[in-house]
DNA sequence: TTATTCGAAATCGTATATTATCCCGAGGGG
DNA sequence: CCCCTCGGGATAATATACGATTTCGAATAA
């Protein structure tokens, strides 16, 4: 029996986890060049496991790869951001609808608590915290979805959006209040056992509204700059 | 300029393409053990590119990996098959709805032709061909969807289902006729510029119906065996 | 007979070494 | 002054080598 009952995750796995963490924490921001040798040295391993880790991240869409040039953290331009938001609207809507029937009273209480916390933080608004709590809120509502595959896809899409600090609420703080109110409505629908497609519509429109806020906010900066300029 | 205008796709890429092709063509069927060294030898390369290829396939869910043991083509049990079908219903519904507004007359004609071909092949029914044409039909309807990310996800999910020859029509040939009829309805909705959510509902229910046929067909074999036993 | 231990074969995991490719700057024509 | 060509440095791509782990069968003891 290998006494390594501890862990010994493979180096490839460690590399994967580490790089992903760096990306999520914005230590590696979009466009950052991932140099195999230097990452390998930092982690005290050879380049082989690092390459494998990067391949996996590539397949997940977190990094882009160019032959003979190397990998970099994916740039997600406004267009791709919109695409991912749209996809997330669809996936999360479906996942939440499927989850609704299995939501427990504790889940609802937890979600309510999270939403209350978001409501409370509307003054002293911190986009970072707000976004995280928002994520947690939706995760709680969707987590009872029995379709594991769907859950995975929701997670991947969240991560894809999250690695941009672009989290919409940084751009559109005004959207936060409306968001909290829509959360109330979604909770109400679930609590009253509304039809699944009503839940789905509500969640999808909730996210679609967030996307619209983001998109219209990309127009205004031009004007704002024109004022200050 | 490198006169290698030819191609020279990287070996890692070649390995990826080759393995994926083997899986899709059922040369490597679910559960097949992917041995690095033998694949490397077959392709005339070392194991390193093969490992990278497998890591990418792993991230896509086509193969599963176990530490110190190796990779094998993913087994997709009935449950996972259902999950993927459900996900595909959601994704394809959304993609087709978004695509509908941009569908050209040629696209419609092409789709109609494909459906006619499916209808014609109802006698001399060949599940394999029918499934392929069915795939092509839906691809044509969804391909104008401007959301690239959504298109990618639809493709991945299709591939995930496809590498099982389980293609539902092998189990439930009776479903084929109903399927063709539903295709007519979907075409009609798109042609008459029905609202996007009507198209989405139609496509989703179309696939959900296929899934139901599959699920109920998994009950009957027991009875059939009881008769013959 | 059955359970257990030992060991060899197969295969994976990782490091190191070698080759190929790209990027960029310096130097030579036009 | 600008364009082209030619190296050198950085880095990726691949090969080879070796150590580590699992697997499985055979030999042995209960």
Short mmCIF file of C-alpha atoms (C1' of nucleotides) in Angstrom, two decimals:
data_model
loop_
_atom_site.label_atom_id
_atom_site.label_comp_id
_atom_site.label_asym_id
_atom_site.label_seq_id
_atom_site.Cartn_x
_atom_site.Cartn_y
_atom_site.Cartn_z
CA UNK A 1 0.00 0.00 0.00
CA UNK A 2 1.45 3.35 -0.93
CA UNK A 3 1.79 5.26 2.29
CA UNK A 4 1.15 8.30 0.19
CA UNK A 5 -2.37 8.23 1.55
CA UNK A 6 -2.00 11.99 1.64
CA UNK A 7 -2.60 13.30 -1.80
CA UNK A 8 0.19 13.57 -4.32
CA UNK A 9 -2.01 15.07 -6.97
CA UNK A 10 -0.06 14.79 -10.16
CA UNK A 11 2.14 17.70 -11.08
CA UNK A 12 0.04 18.19 -14.14
CA UNK A 13 -2.97 18.62 -11.88
CA UNK A 14 -1.14 21.00 -9.58
CA UNK A 15 -0.08 23.06 -12.55
CA UNK A 16 -3.64 23.14 -13.81
CA UNK A 17 -5.03 24.22 -10.47
CA UNK A 18 -2.36 26.83 -9.93
CA UNK A 19 -2.66 28.44 -13.34
CA UNK A 20 -6.43 28.47 -13.10
CA UNK A 21 -6.23 30.08 -9.69
CA UNK A 22 -3.89 32.74 -11.02
CA UNK A 23 -6.29 33.49 -13.81
CA UNK A 24 -9.30 33.63 -11.54
CA UNK A 25 -7.56 35.89 -9.05
CA UNK A 26 -6.53 38.18 -11.85
CA UNK A 27 -2.88 37.63 -11.09
CA UNK A 28 -2.78 36.56 -14.72
CA UNK A 29 -5.08 38.97 -16.47
CA UNK A 30 -6.44 38.56 -19.98
CA UNK A 31 -3.69 38.77 -22.53
CA UNK A 32 -1.04 37.65 -20.07
CA UNK A 33 1.58 35.57 -21.74
CA UNK A 34 1.91 32.09 -20.29
CA UNK A 35 5.54 31.09 -20.68
CA UNK A 36 6.03 27.38 -20.13
CA UNK A 37 9.55 27.49 -18.78
CA UNK A 38 8.94 30.20 -16.25
CA UNK A 39 5.76 28.63 -14.92
CA UNK A 40 7.56 25.31 -14.68
CA UNK A 41 10.35 26.90 -12.71
CA UNK A 42 7.94 28.69 -10.39
CA UNK A 43 6.20 25.43 -9.59
CA UNK A 44 9.43 23.47 -9.37
CA UNK A 45 8.66 21.04 -12.15
CA UNK A 46 9.54 20.46 -15.77
CA UNK A 47 7.61 21.90 -18.67
CA UNK A 48 5.81 18.71 -19.59
CA UNK A 49 3.12 18.83 -16.90
CA UNK A 50 2.69 22.53 -17.54
CA UNK A 51 2.02 21.90 -21.19
CA UNK A 52 -0.66 19.39 -20.35
CA UNK A 53 -2.30 21.76 -17.92
CA UNK A 54 -2.38 24.46 -20.55
CA UNK A 55 -3.95 22.10 -23.06
CA UNK A 56 -6.79 21.46 -20.69
CA UNK A 57 -7.26 25.14 -20.01
CA UNK A 58 -7.22 25.71 -23.73
CA UNK A 59 -10.01 23.20 -24.25
CA UNK A 60 -12.01 25.01 -21.58
CA UNK A 61 -11.52 28.31 -23.36
CA UNK A 62 -9.63 30.01 -20.56
CA UNK A 63 -6.45 30.35 -22.58
CA UNK A 64 -5.80 30.65 -26.27
CA UNK A 65 -2.96 28.96 -28.00
CA UNK A 66 -0.96 29.76 -31.08
CA UNK A 67 1.36 27.32 -32.68
CA UNK A 68 5.03 27.93 -31.99
CA UNK A 69 4.14 31.11 -30.20
CA UNK A 70 2.55 30.10 -26.98
CA UNK A 71 -0.41 30.49 -24.74
CA UNK A 72 -2.01 33.55 -23.27
CA UNK A 73 -4.98 34.15 -21.04
CA UNK A 74 -7.93 34.56 -23.38
CA UNK A 75 -8.92 38.01 -24.25
CA UNK A 76 -12.65 38.22 -24.08
CA UNK A 77 -13.77 41.20 -26.05
CA UNK A 78 -17.17 42.79 -25.72
CA UNK A 79 -18.62 40.52 -28.33
CA UNK A 80 -17.49 37.31 -26.71
CA UNK A 81 -18.56 38.63 -23.35
CA UNK A 82 -22.05 39.10 -24.75
CA UNK A 83 -22.02 35.63 -26.21
CA UNK A 84 -21.05 34.07 -22.93
CA UNK A 85 -23.67 36.05 -21.07
CA UNK A 86 -26.29 34.92 -23.52
CA UNK A 87 -25.19 31.32 -23.18
CA UNK A 88 -25.23 31.64 -19.43
CA UNK A 89 -28.74 33.07 -19.56
CA UNK A 90 -29.87 29.99 -21.44
CA UNK A 91 -27.99 27.44 -19.37
CA UNK A 92 -28.70 28.96 -15.99
CA UNK A 93 -32.33 29.44 -16.83
CA UNK A 94 -32.67 25.77 -17.71
CA UNK A 95 -30.62 24.63 -14.73
CA UNK A 96 -32.60 26.72 -12.27
CA UNK A 97 -35.88 25.54 -13.72
CA UNK A 98 -34.84 21.91 -13.38
CA UNK A 99 -33.51 22.61 -9.92
CA UNK A 100 -36.64 24.36 -8.64
CA UNK A 101 -38.59 21.20 -7.96
CA UNK A 102 -35.84 19.90 -5.67
CA UNK A 103 -35.06 23.06 -3.79
CA UNK A 104 -35.27 22.63 -0.04
CA UNK A 105 -36.51 25.13 2.49
CA UNK A 106 -32.93 25.54 3.67
CA UNK A 107 -31.81 26.36 0.16
CA UNK A 108 -34.47 29.04 -0.12
CA UNK A 109 -33.53 30.46 3.25
CA UNK A 110 -29.89 30.52 2.28
CA UNK A 111 -30.64 32.24 -1.00
CA UNK A 112 -32.82 34.77 0.75
CA UNK A 113 -30.04 35.48 3.18
CA UNK A 114 -27.57 36.02 0.37
CA UNK A 115 -29.93 38.36 -1.40
CA UNK A 116 -30.53 40.28 1.82
CA UNK A 117 -26.80 40.64 2.20
CA UNK A 118 -26.60 42.00 -1.32
CA UNK A 119 -29.41 44.41 -0.59
CA UNK A 120 -27.66 45.61 2.54
CA UNK A 121 -24.45 46.21 0.67
CA UNK A 122 -26.06 48.48 -1.89
CA UNK A 123 -24.69 51.41 0.05
CA UNK A 124 -20.95 51.10 0.49
CA UNK A 125 -21.19 49.31 -2.82
CA UNK A 126 -18.31 47.00 -3.58
CA UNK A 127 -18.63 45.48 -7.06
CA UNK A 128 -16.27 42.66 -6.27
CA UNK A 129 -18.15 41.39 -3.21
CA UNK A 130 -21.50 42.01 -4.82
CA UNK A 131 -20.56 39.93 -7.84
CA UNK A 132 -19.34 37.08 -5.70
CA UNK A 133 -22.47 37.02 -3.60
CA UNK A 134 -24.56 37.21 -6.72
CA UNK A 135 -22.74 34.20 -8.10
CA UNK A 136 -23.31 32.29 -4.89
CA UNK A 137 -26.99 33.18 -4.95
CA UNK A 138 -27.48 31.71 -8.38
CA UNK A 139 -25.37 28.71 -7.57
CA UNK A 140 -27.60 27.88 -4.62
CA UNK A 141 -30.72 28.11 -6.76
CA UNK A 142 -29.31 25.94 -9.52
CA UNK A 143 -27.38 23.40 -7.46
CA UNK A 144 -30.28 20.97 -7.06
CA UNK A 145 -30.50 20.51 -10.79
CA UNK A 146 -30.19 16.76 -11.24
CA UNK A 147 -28.55 17.13 -14.63
CA UNK A 148 -24.85 17.02 -13.80
CA UNK A 149 -23.79 17.82 -17.31
CA UNK A 150 -25.83 20.98 -17.28
CA UNK A 151 -24.32 21.97 -13.97
CA UNK A 152 -20.84 21.49 -15.36
CA UNK A 153 -21.57 23.69 -18.33
CA UNK A 154 -22.97 26.42 -16.10
CA UNK A 155 -19.82 26.30 -14.00
CA UNK A 156 -17.52 26.49 -17.00
CA UNK A 157 -19.39 29.45 -18.38
CA UNK A 158 -19.31 31.25 -15.06
CA UNK A 159 -15.57 30.77 -14.86
CA UNK A 160 -15.18 32.04 -18.35
CA UNK A 161 -16.94 35.26 -17.48
CA UNK A 162 -15.44 35.57 -14.06
CA UNK A 163 -11.84 35.74 -15.07
CA UNK A 164 -12.58 39.18 -16.36
CA UNK A 165 -12.98 41.62 -13.54
CA UNK A 166 -15.41 42.96 -16.07
CA UNK A 167 -18.06 41.54 -13.78
CA UNK A 168 -20.86 43.69 -14.99
CA UNK A 169 -21.53 45.42 -11.72
CA UNK A 170 -18.21 47.21 -11.97
CA UNK A 171 -19.52 48.89 -15.05
CA UNK A 172 -23.14 49.32 -14.10
CA UNK A 173 -23.56 49.77 -10.36
CA UNK A 174 -27.08 51.09 -10.93
CA UNK A 175 -28.05 47.67 -12.17
CA UNK A 176 -27.45 46.18 -8.73
CA UNK A 177 -30.70 47.33 -7.17
CA UNK A 178 -32.84 46.07 -10.02
CA UNK A 179 -30.96 42.81 -9.81
CA UNK A 180 -31.79 42.37 -6.15
CA UNK A 181 -35.46 42.98 -6.87
CA UNK A 182 -35.50 40.44 -9.64
CA UNK A 183 -33.94 37.98 -7.24
CA UNK A 184 -36.94 38.47 -4.98
CA UNK A 185 -39.26 37.62 -7.84
CA UNK A 186 -37.32 34.52 -8.75
CA UNK A 187 -37.41 33.35 -5.16
CA UNK A 188 -41.13 33.93 -5.08
CA UNK A 189 -41.69 31.87 -8.21
CA UNK A 190 -39.70 28.98 -6.82
CA UNK A 191 -41.33 29.15 -3.42
CA UNK A 192 -44.82 29.07 -4.89
CA UNK A 193 -43.89 26.16 -7.15
CA UNK A 194 -44.51 28.13 -10.30
CA UNK A 195 -44.25 26.14 -13.55
CA UNK A 196 -40.72 25.32 -14.59
CA UNK A 197 -40.89 27.40 -17.73
CA UNK A 198 -41.92 30.46 -15.71
CA UNK A 199 -38.82 30.04 -13.56
CA UNK A 200 -36.71 29.54 -16.63
CA UNK A 201 -38.05 32.67 -18.28
CA UNK A 202 -37.51 34.73 -15.16
CA UNK A 203 -33.91 33.65 -14.73
CA UNK A 204 -33.12 34.10 -18.37
CA UNK A 205 -34.64 37.54 -18.53
CA UNK A 206 -32.86 38.47 -15.34
CA UNK A 207 -29.53 37.78 -16.94
CA UNK A 208 -30.55 39.23 -20.26
CA UNK A 209 -31.39 42.47 -18.46
CA UNK A 210 -27.94 42.50 -16.89
CA UNK A 211 -26.44 42.03 -20.31
CA UNK A 212 -28.48 44.90 -21.72
CA UNK A 213 -27.30 47.18 -18.93
CA UNK A 214 -23.75 46.25 -19.73
CA UNK A 215 -24.20 46.86 -23.43
CA UNK A 216 -25.81 50.25 -23.02
CA UNK A 217 -23.10 51.22 -20.56
CA UNK A 218 -20.58 50.71 -23.33
CA UNK A 219 -22.16 53.57 -25.22
CA UNK A 220 -22.12 56.11 -22.43
CA UNK A 221 -18.43 56.10 -21.63
CA UNK A 222 -17.83 57.79 -24.95
CA UNK A 223 -20.11 60.61 -23.93
CA UNK A 224 -18.69 60.75 -20.43
CA UNK A 225 -15.21 61.04 -21.83
CA UNK A 226 -16.40 63.73 -24.17
CA UNK A 227 -17.56 65.67 -21.10
CA UNK A 228 -14.32 65.35 -19.23
CA UNK A 229 -12.17 65.88 -22.28
CA UNK B 1 8.35 32.83 -45.74
CA UNK B 2 8.45 29.19 -44.79
CA UNK B 3 7.79 27.24 -47.94
CA UNK B 4 5.90 24.91 -45.69
CA UNK B 5 2.80 26.48 -47.09
CA UNK B 6 1.49 22.92 -46.99
CA UNK B 7 0.32 22.37 -43.50
CA UNK B 8 2.52 20.72 -40.96
CA UNK B 9 -0.15 20.71 -38.35
CA UNK B 10 1.60 19.96 -35.10
CA UNK B 11 1.89 16.35 -34.15
CA UNK B 12 -0.18 17.06 -31.10
CA UNK B 13 -2.91 18.30 -33.40
CA UNK B 14 -2.63 15.31 -35.68
CA UNK B 15 -2.87 13.01 -32.70
CA UNK B 16 -5.92 14.87 -31.48
CA UNK B 17 -7.64 14.70 -34.85
CA UNK B 18 -6.79 11.08 -35.35
CA UNK B 19 -7.96 9.88 -31.96
CA UNK B 20 -11.13 11.89 -32.23
CA UNK B 21 -11.79 10.41 -35.66
CA UNK B 22 -11.26 6.93 -34.32
CA UNK B 23 -13.73 7.60 -31.54
CA UNK B 24 -16.30 9.11 -33.86
CA UNK B 25 -16.03 6.26 -36.33
CA UNK B 26 -16.45 3.77 -33.53
CA UNK B 27 -13.06 2.27 -34.24
CA UNK B 28 -12.45 3.14 -30.60
CA UNK B 29 -15.72 2.39 -28.89
CA UNK B 30 -16.69 3.46 -25.39
CA UNK B 31 -14.51 1.79 -22.81
CA UNK B 32 -11.66 1.30 -25.27
CA UNK B 33 -8.35 1.61 -23.57
CA UNK B 34 -6.17 4.37 -24.99
CA UNK B 35 -2.57 3.27 -24.57
CA UNK B 36 -0.16 6.12 -25.09
CA UNK B 37 2.77 4.15 -26.43
CA UNK B 38 0.82 2.17 -28.98
CA UNK B 39 -0.99 5.22 -30.31
CA UNK B 40 2.31 7.04 -30.52
CA UNK B 41 3.83 4.20 -32.48
CA UNK B 42 0.87 3.97 -34.82
CA UNK B 43 1.18 7.65 -35.61
CA UNK B 44 4.96 7.59 -35.80
CA UNK B 45 5.57 10.05 -33.02
CA UNK B 46 6.60 10.05 -29.39
CA UNK B 47 4.16 9.89 -26.53
CA UNK B 48 4.35 13.55 -25.60
CA UNK B 49 2.05 14.88 -28.32
CA UNK B 50 -0.32 12.00 -27.69
CA UNK B 51 -0.58 12.90 -24.03
CA UNK B 52 -1.48 16.46 -24.90
CA UNK B 53 -4.10 15.32 -27.35
CA UNK B 54 -5.65 13.10 -24.73
CA UNK B 55 -5.71 15.91 -22.24
CA UNK B 56 -7.72 18.01 -24.63
CA UNK B 57 -10.11 15.17 -25.32
CA UNK B 58 -10.43 14.68 -21.59
CA UNK B 59 -11.42 18.29 -21.11
CA UNK B 60 -14.05 17.84 -23.81
CA UNK B 61 -15.43 14.83 -22.03
CA UNK B 62 -14.74 12.35 -24.81
CA UNK B 63 -12.28 10.36 -22.75
CA UNK B 64 -11.92 9.75 -19.05
CA UNK B 65 -8.62 9.59 -17.28
CA UNK B 66 -7.38 7.83 -14.22
CA UNK B 67 -4.12 8.58 -12.59
CA UNK B 68 -1.39 6.05 -13.25
CA UNK B 69 -3.86 3.89 -15.09
CA UNK B 70 -4.61 5.66 -18.28
CA UNK B 71 -7.30 6.97 -20.53
CA UNK B 72 -10.28 5.28 -22.05
CA UNK B 73 -13.09 6.38 -24.29
CA UNK B 74 -15.81 7.62 -22.00
CA UNK B 75 -18.58 5.27 -21.18
CA UNK B 76 -21.80 7.15 -21.41
CA UNK B 77 -24.43 5.31 -19.47
CA UNK B 78 -28.13 5.84 -19.93
CA UNK B 79 -28.21 8.56 -17.32
CA UNK B 80 -25.47 10.60 -18.90
CA UNK B 81 -26.99 10.08 -22.29
CA UNK B 82 -30.22 11.57 -20.99
CA UNK B 83 -28.37 14.49 -19.50
CA UNK B 84 -26.61 15.26 -22.75
CA UNK B 85 -29.83 14.99 -24.70
CA UNK B 86 -31.49 17.38 -22.29
CA UNK B 87 -28.61 19.81 -22.58
CA UNK B 88 -28.71 19.53 -26.33
CA UNK B 89 -32.43 20.24 -26.30
CA UNK B 90 -31.75 23.45 -24.44
CA UNK B 91 -28.73 24.55 -26.44
CA UNK B 92 -30.04 23.63 -29.84
CA UNK B 93 -33.39 25.23 -29.11
CA UNK B 94 -31.70 28.48 -28.22
CA UNK B 95 -29.28 28.31 -31.13
CA UNK B 96 -31.98 27.60 -33.67
CA UNK B 97 -34.16 30.39 -32.30
CA UNK B 98 -31.30 32.86 -32.59
CA UNK B 99 -30.45 31.54 -36.02
CA UNK B 100 -33.99 31.74 -37.39
CA UNK B 101 -33.88 35.45 -38.12
CA UNK B 102 -30.80 35.02 -40.31
CA UNK B 103 -31.81 31.92 -42.19
CA UNK B 104 -31.65 32.37 -45.95
CA UNK B 105 -33.97 30.92 -48.57
CA UNK B 106 -31.14 28.61 -49.62
CA UNK B 107 -30.78 27.35 -46.08
CA UNK B 108 -34.46 26.55 -45.91
CA UNK B 109 -34.35 24.83 -49.27
CA UNK B 110 -31.35 22.81 -48.17
CA UNK B 111 -33.03 21.80 -44.93
CA UNK B 112 -36.18 20.85 -46.76
CA UNK B 113 -34.16 18.70 -49.12
CA UNK B 114 -32.48 16.94 -46.24
CA UNK B 115 -35.79 16.29 -44.56
CA UNK B 116 -37.23 14.97 -47.81
CA UNK B 117 -34.29 12.63 -48.06
CA UNK B 118 -34.97 11.42 -44.55
CA UNK B 119 -38.61 10.92 -45.38
CA UNK B 120 -37.71 8.92 -48.47
CA UNK B 121 -35.40 6.69 -46.49
CA UNK B 122 -38.09 5.68 -44.02
CA UNK B 123 -38.45 2.48 -45.94
CA UNK B 124 -35.14 0.69 -46.25
CA UNK B 125 -34.49 2.36 -42.92
CA UNK B 126 -30.84 2.72 -42.05
CA UNK B 127 -30.40 4.23 -38.58
CA UNK B 128 -26.86 5.30 -39.28
CA UNK B 129 -27.63 7.33 -42.38
CA UNK B 130 -30.83 8.66 -40.91
CA UNK B 131 -28.99 9.93 -37.85
CA UNK B 132 -26.34 11.62 -39.93
CA UNK B 133 -28.86 13.37 -42.12
CA UNK B 134 -30.81 14.37 -39.06
CA UNK B 135 -27.69 15.93 -37.62
CA UNK B 136 -27.02 17.79 -40.82
CA UNK B 137 -30.60 19.06 -40.88
CA UNK B 138 -30.32 20.60 -37.46
CA UNK B 139 -26.89 21.96 -38.17
CA UNK B 140 -28.21 23.84 -41.17
CA UNK B 141 -31.01 25.36 -39.15
CA UNK B 142 -28.73 26.44 -36.33
CA UNK B 143 -25.68 27.51 -38.28
CA UNK B 144 -26.76 31.12 -38.75
CA UNK B 145 -26.83 31.67 -35.04
CA UNK B 146 -24.52 34.65 -34.53
CA UNK B 147 -23.47 33.48 -31.11
CA UNK B 148 -20.28 31.54 -31.83
CA UNK B 149 -19.92 30.35 -28.30
CA UNK B 150 -23.35 28.79 -28.41
CA UNK B 151 -22.52 27.11 -31.70
CA UNK B 152 -19.38 25.63 -30.20
CA UNK B 153 -21.28 24.20 -27.27
CA UNK B 154 -23.87 22.66 -29.55
CA UNK B 155 -21.10 21.02 -31.56
CA UNK B 156 -19.37 19.64 -28.51
CA UNK B 157 -22.59 18.19 -27.20
CA UNK B 158 -23.39 16.61 -30.53
CA UNK B 159 -20.01 14.97 -30.65
CA UNK B 160 -20.45 13.72 -27.15
CA UNK B 161 -23.67 11.98 -28.10
CA UNK B 162 -22.50 10.87 -31.47
CA UNK B 163 -19.58 8.77 -30.39
CA UNK B 164 -22.13 6.30 -29.13
CA UNK B 165 -23.73 4.50 -31.99
CA UNK B 166 -26.55 4.65 -29.54
CA UNK B 167 -28.00 7.25 -31.86
CA UNK B 168 -31.54 6.98 -30.70
CA UNK B 169 -32.96 5.87 -34.02
CA UNK B 170 -31.15 2.58 -33.69
CA UNK B 171 -33.27 1.88 -30.65
CA UNK B 172 -36.50 3.48 -31.71
CA UNK B 173 -36.96 3.33 -35.47
CA UNK B 174 -40.66 4.16 -35.00
CA UNK B 175 -39.62 7.56 -33.79
CA UNK B 176 -38.19 8.44 -37.20
CA UNK B 177 -41.49 9.26 -38.87
CA UNK B 178 -42.68 11.50 -36.06
CA UNK B 179 -39.32 13.20 -36.20
CA UNK B 180 -39.66 13.98 -39.87
CA UNK B 181 -43.10 15.47 -39.28
CA UNK B 182 -41.82 17.67 -36.47
CA UNK B 183 -39.11 18.87 -38.80
CA UNK B 184 -41.82 20.06 -41.17
CA UNK B 185 -43.40 22.04 -38.38
CA UNK B 186 -40.10 23.60 -37.38
CA UNK B 187 -39.43 24.59 -40.97
CA UNK B 188 -42.87 26.13 -41.17
CA UNK B 189 -42.30 28.19 -38.04
CA UNK B 190 -39.02 29.53 -39.35
CA UNK B 191 -40.37 30.25 -42.79
CA UNK B 192 -43.31 32.22 -41.44
CA UNK B 193 -41.00 34.17 -39.13
CA UNK B 194 -42.69 32.88 -36.02
CA UNK B 195 -41.50 34.42 -32.74
CA UNK B 196 -38.12 33.21 -31.59
CA UNK B 197 -39.50 31.58 -28.48
CA UNK B 198 -41.95 29.57 -30.54
CA UNK B 199 -39.06 28.21 -32.59
CA UNK B 200 -37.10 27.52 -29.45
CA UNK B 201 -39.99 25.64 -27.85
CA UNK B 202 -40.56 23.58 -30.99
CA UNK B 203 -36.94 22.52 -31.30
CA UNK B 204 -36.62 21.76 -27.64
CA UNK B 205 -39.78 19.69 -27.54
CA UNK B 206 -38.69 17.92 -30.69
CA UNK B 207 -35.58 16.70 -28.99
CA UNK B 208 -37.32 16.07 -25.71
CA UNK B 209 -39.73 13.79 -27.57
CA UNK B 210 -36.82 11.87 -29.03
CA UNK B 211 -35.38 11.48 -25.57
CA UNK B 212 -38.71 10.20 -24.23
CA UNK B 213 -38.88 7.61 -27.01
CA UNK B 214 -35.43 6.46 -26.09
CA UNK B 215 -36.24 6.23 -22.41
CA UNK B 216 -39.43 4.28 -22.88
CA UNK B 217 -37.63 1.94 -25.28
CA UNK B 218 -35.35 1.02 -22.41
CA UNK B 219 -38.28 -0.45 -20.53
CA UNK B 220 -39.60 -2.68 -23.28
CA UNK B 221 -36.50 -4.82 -23.84
CA UNK B 222 -37.10 -6.40 -20.44
CA UNK B 223 -40.54 -7.55 -21.51
CA UNK B 224 -39.29 -8.66 -24.90
CA UNK B 225 -36.62 -10.76 -23.25
CA UNK B 226 -39.18 -12.20 -20.90
CA UNK B 227 -41.11 -13.40 -23.92
CA UNK B 228 -38.17 -15.03 -25.61
CA UNK B 229 -36.74 -16.45 -22.41
"C1'" DT C 1 -9.11 -25.14 -2.09
"C1'" DT C 2 -8.47 -20.46 -1.06
"C1'" DA C 3 -6.15 -16.51 0.47
"C1'" DT C 4 -1.81 -14.04 0.43
"C1'" DT C 5 2.49 -12.48 -0.97
"C1'" DC C 6 5.88 -11.59 -4.25
"C1'" DG C 7 7.60 -10.14 -8.56
"C1'" DA C 8 7.64 -9.18 -13.36
"C1'" DA C 9 5.42 -6.82 -17.21
"C1'" DA C 10 2.91 -3.03 -18.75
"C1'" DT C 11 2.10 1.51 -18.59
"C1'" DC C 12 2.08 6.01 -16.82
"C1'" DG C 13 4.64 10.42 -14.90
"C1'" DT C 14 8.29 13.43 -15.25
"C1'" DA C 15 12.90 15.18 -16.34
"C1'" DT C 16 16.28 16.26 -19.57
"C1'" DA C 17 18.00 16.98 -24.16
"C1'" DT C 18 17.58 18.20 -28.91
"C1'" DT C 19 15.52 20.33 -32.78
"C1'" DA C 20 12.40 23.67 -35.05
"C1'" DT C 21 10.16 28.06 -35.30
"C1'" DC C 22 9.22 32.65 -34.46
"C1'" DC C 23 10.42 37.36 -33.26
"C1'" DC C 24 13.28 41.20 -33.58
"C1'" DG C 25 17.09 44.00 -34.41
"C1'" DA C 26 21.37 45.04 -37.15
"C1'" DG C 27 23.38 45.66 -41.34
"C1'" DG C 28 23.48 46.07 -46.44
"C1'" DG C 29 21.39 47.33 -50.83
"C1'" DG C 30 18.07 50.27 -53.51
"C1'" DC D 1 15.31 57.11 -46.14
"C1'" DC D 2 13.10 52.75 -46.69
"C1'" DC D 3 12.97 47.90 -47.66
"C1'" DC D 4 15.02 43.54 -47.57
"C1'" DT D 5 17.94 39.97 -45.69
"C1'" DC D 6 20.37 37.71 -42.30
"C1'" DG D 7 21.58 36.29 -37.85
"C1'" DG D 8 20.88 35.66 -32.63
"C1'" DG D 9 17.98 34.97 -28.73
"C1'" DA D 10 13.77 33.30 -26.79
"C1'" DT D 11 10.56 29.89 -26.70
"C1'" DA D 12 7.80 26.15 -28.29
"C1'" DA D 13 7.74 21.15 -30.20
"C1'" DT D 14 9.26 16.74 -29.92
"C1'" DA D 15 12.25 12.81 -28.70
"C1'" DT D 16 14.43 10.02 -25.47
"C1'" DA D 17 15.36 8.28 -20.95
"C1'" DC D 18 14.32 6.79 -16.51
"C1'" DG D 19 11.76 6.30 -12.33
"C1'" DA D 20 7.08 5.25 -10.26
"C1'" DT D 21 2.74 2.92 -9.98
"C1'" DT D 22 -0.51 -0.31 -11.08
"C1'" DT D 23 -1.94 -4.78 -12.56
"C1'" DC D 24 -1.99 -9.50 -12.79
"C1'" DG D 25 -0.42 -14.05 -12.44
"C1'" DA D 26 2.24 -17.54 -10.17
"C1'" DA D 27 4.06 -19.54 -6.18
"C1'" DT D 28 3.31 -20.58 -1.49
"C1'" DA D 29 1.15 -21.22 2.97
"C1'" DA D 30 -3.06 -21.99 5.68
#
